[in-house]
């Protein structure tokens, strides 16, 4: 056979991929869409690091945090007051700016610095201000006029809420930072080795099912293709030619899929800016798969398609009069099927105790072990399906029909659910790890949200009564208590510092257990863990160097954690006791209780605070702190799993629909002889549920194994996270229901008696 | 003359623009074998589907045992097909995943007969149709003639009152065709079932007691008065 | 082959001279064997005697072809009866059946009906043979099968002719 002949065969196959009337087109379209979805997912995955890098780069360029680095005031400096707030749970990046000279730096995305009373906002914030929700945010800008929009290069993402506001009251003593340029700060917190490994394993867990999915997508219409090849054999094609034609057909379908996939990516990219995931939004241009990876995907997918087609042909003999499955079905030998997961487990188990700073070998051993373990589900599944289903007998007719079908071709059923098994096993393993080590990353903040939900700390606001009146009057605030604070030293200006708090009895009770209290009382709150000793007759040196001695009437009281979780020694004064003392500059801390029925209460508080002082941040108390990176990863995994399962469920649905269509006559006949449609519907359900069930059993087993190995690796106690298992199994069950439910309309249509008409 | 078992009157049925049946009518008595003759596309299969309650005619009446199939609910018609009718088609009627025995037992199982009993009765019918040896095989593993005899066994297993056979020998050679026809008509006569036999082959029709000709969707009633 | 009924059929459409009848007969049914003049006049005089035709007009002059024949009511009835009566099924029936079909078309009768009647008659015989075959030994079966296959061939021809009746009618009436 000449090379020209081989090329002709390939071209013929390629033509067959798209011709063949409506059915041919439908098949080509299904393949293209299926492969396209997979390709788009792969490309998206390769583009994610780049997109996050681009985002990070813009973040670095506008960085204005300085640690310890002192810049002298000059014509080229700028005072920046960072105000990172929230609006209805969305982060708002606010900056107050005050140039100290004509050459003050301008942040990226701005053409000029806003003058006092002016504000430049991000497009998302502008949309917010223009929306009906605008009035709920506007007061925070202190009536400043919006004079411009921050350009893309000055924002982390298109949906970021951000503003730069001019404020001539800023000074470096009020918490503002002096800058001579933006950017060049410290790099952001990198991912530790544990997190790096987790991210690697997550990619494996998410991409492996997509690979499996691709494998099944390129086989859409397999049975009809086999028949077509048989027809070619009849007119004289030899087995080699048939192989080449099949290869051409598979490659053409896959290439079409790659084109569709790139199309999906380009189209999807335009939708990306509309989405905000975990407060992260990226621009369409950020989604840019690296050329090398793009090329790799474009080449690998058709290659995979050809490989799968060749493997599929290996199992059948294409004869001129039809396709015969190899008469002796492939013996399901167990040993090599178990080899892969065993090796995977063997790679994972020795890596016990991963520490910060580990790298090198473990960096690839762990993902490789996970890959092998997960691929193990693919190899063991057909064997297990066979084993479990072979002996099934009895049951109602629908069950019998389904069982027999699965028995006859357990490999096909297993192939359909491979992806689900891999995805679920990976998810269980990882989520189990996360649940197991969540304690490492989630810490109790010590804040007591039952006593107060919001804390506001004012600098230099001595008129506490007015502050409390204003904040207490905000919509949704049910209670407000506040104390004035000054810091003194004991004995001499260099002595140990001690906090002096002034407030009414109710306010002071937040800081110490007071058995009785009346105006005029003084208390010495003591925390047994605080090494600072306040002698009963201590001489206090207040900031302006005036001194006074603690009154002998001061009563000892046990300190208690304040709602924000802090507990320390301190001097507590009721207002009458404070009136006779000098206290120096006073700050104030206010605790607010909010009406839980009014979710916008905290926004009203922010507005009320802005009315008092634009630069004062508002803290919302929360009882736990979760490492934000960790939370992102975990939610990302959950979303990824759902998307992956959705994909695989789609391909299963396509497979089921195709199978139904191929059995159109049989179905019509079954209805003709009086079979209830519900019986057929149930049979479709069983037929899907059976392999999925087996797949889930296996996936749970392997997932728990993977989870246990990973937990051991990070030296966390091995506990089974049943909610995770429940979640995964629930998703699988949902997929089965969805597939069966969605195939019912076709079943109904096919079982109309017209199906019997053969002409 | 006793009341006929199955009567159809004024049947009209169109598929899109094409009229498959135009004012078709016929009558079938208890236990008789009636051949429905006609060329391809004459509407004879549609007539059979209407008679068997598979297809609802656009107009007309189909009365079986005093009940009008046309106005009957889908569930009732399904039940009727399950219990009172048997079907033999040209091909593709056996469920490929089930063994021949299970295929024959299927209508009984659909009628809620316990599996053991259903398969035992199915076995008896396989014996009656001389195909006991294929009981454990799948339809893909048996010859066309054997498969048709399994199908006949399946049609008879519920002891139906009418068997509808649509080109039952269409895919068989003459010898196998004759054998299937002989077994089908004998078994039907033995169990008192009427047979509606759609065919375009005269030698197959010769197994009937009388024939009805369908041409362009019309039935020609040529029952010789003599 | 009943030449008498055929002549009657040809006359039913319109009265004709003897020569015209021969010409028409040869055209439709004579094929390779035209009917002899002697046969034409012998047949016509037989029909005349039977009262199935009558001489409608005698034209002046010499020669045998002076008389124009027309069909009588008894003649029409005879044709109708003949057409409606199925032939005894036997091998090689086509020629007579063909004649009947063409005559039916020529005289505007239902040719399809004729074919249906014939089919019923064939099937009746086939049923009988099938019944005999069932009870008989192998020799009996083989003999019956021979007859059955021949009858089946006739029936296929009937089927085919039925399907082509419209074409045939167009040609015959042309």
PDB file of C-alpha atoms in Angstrom, chain B residues 6 25 47 49 81 118 202:
ATOM      1  CA  UNK B   6     -62.989  -8.447  16.165  1.00  0.00           C
ATOM      2  CA  UNK B  25     -63.306  -2.630   7.283  1.00  0.00           C
ATOM      3  CA  UNK B  47     -54.486  -2.064   9.290  1.00  0.00           C
ATOM      4  CA  UNK B  49     -51.628  -1.993  13.923  1.00  0.00           C
ATOM      5  CA  UNK B  81     -52.393  -6.302  24.083  1.00  0.00           C
ATOM      6  CA  UNK B 118     -43.632 -17.900  33.783  1.00  0.00           C
ATOM      7  CA  UNK B 202     -49.496 -16.396  -1.457  1.00  0.00           C
TER       8      UNK B 202
END
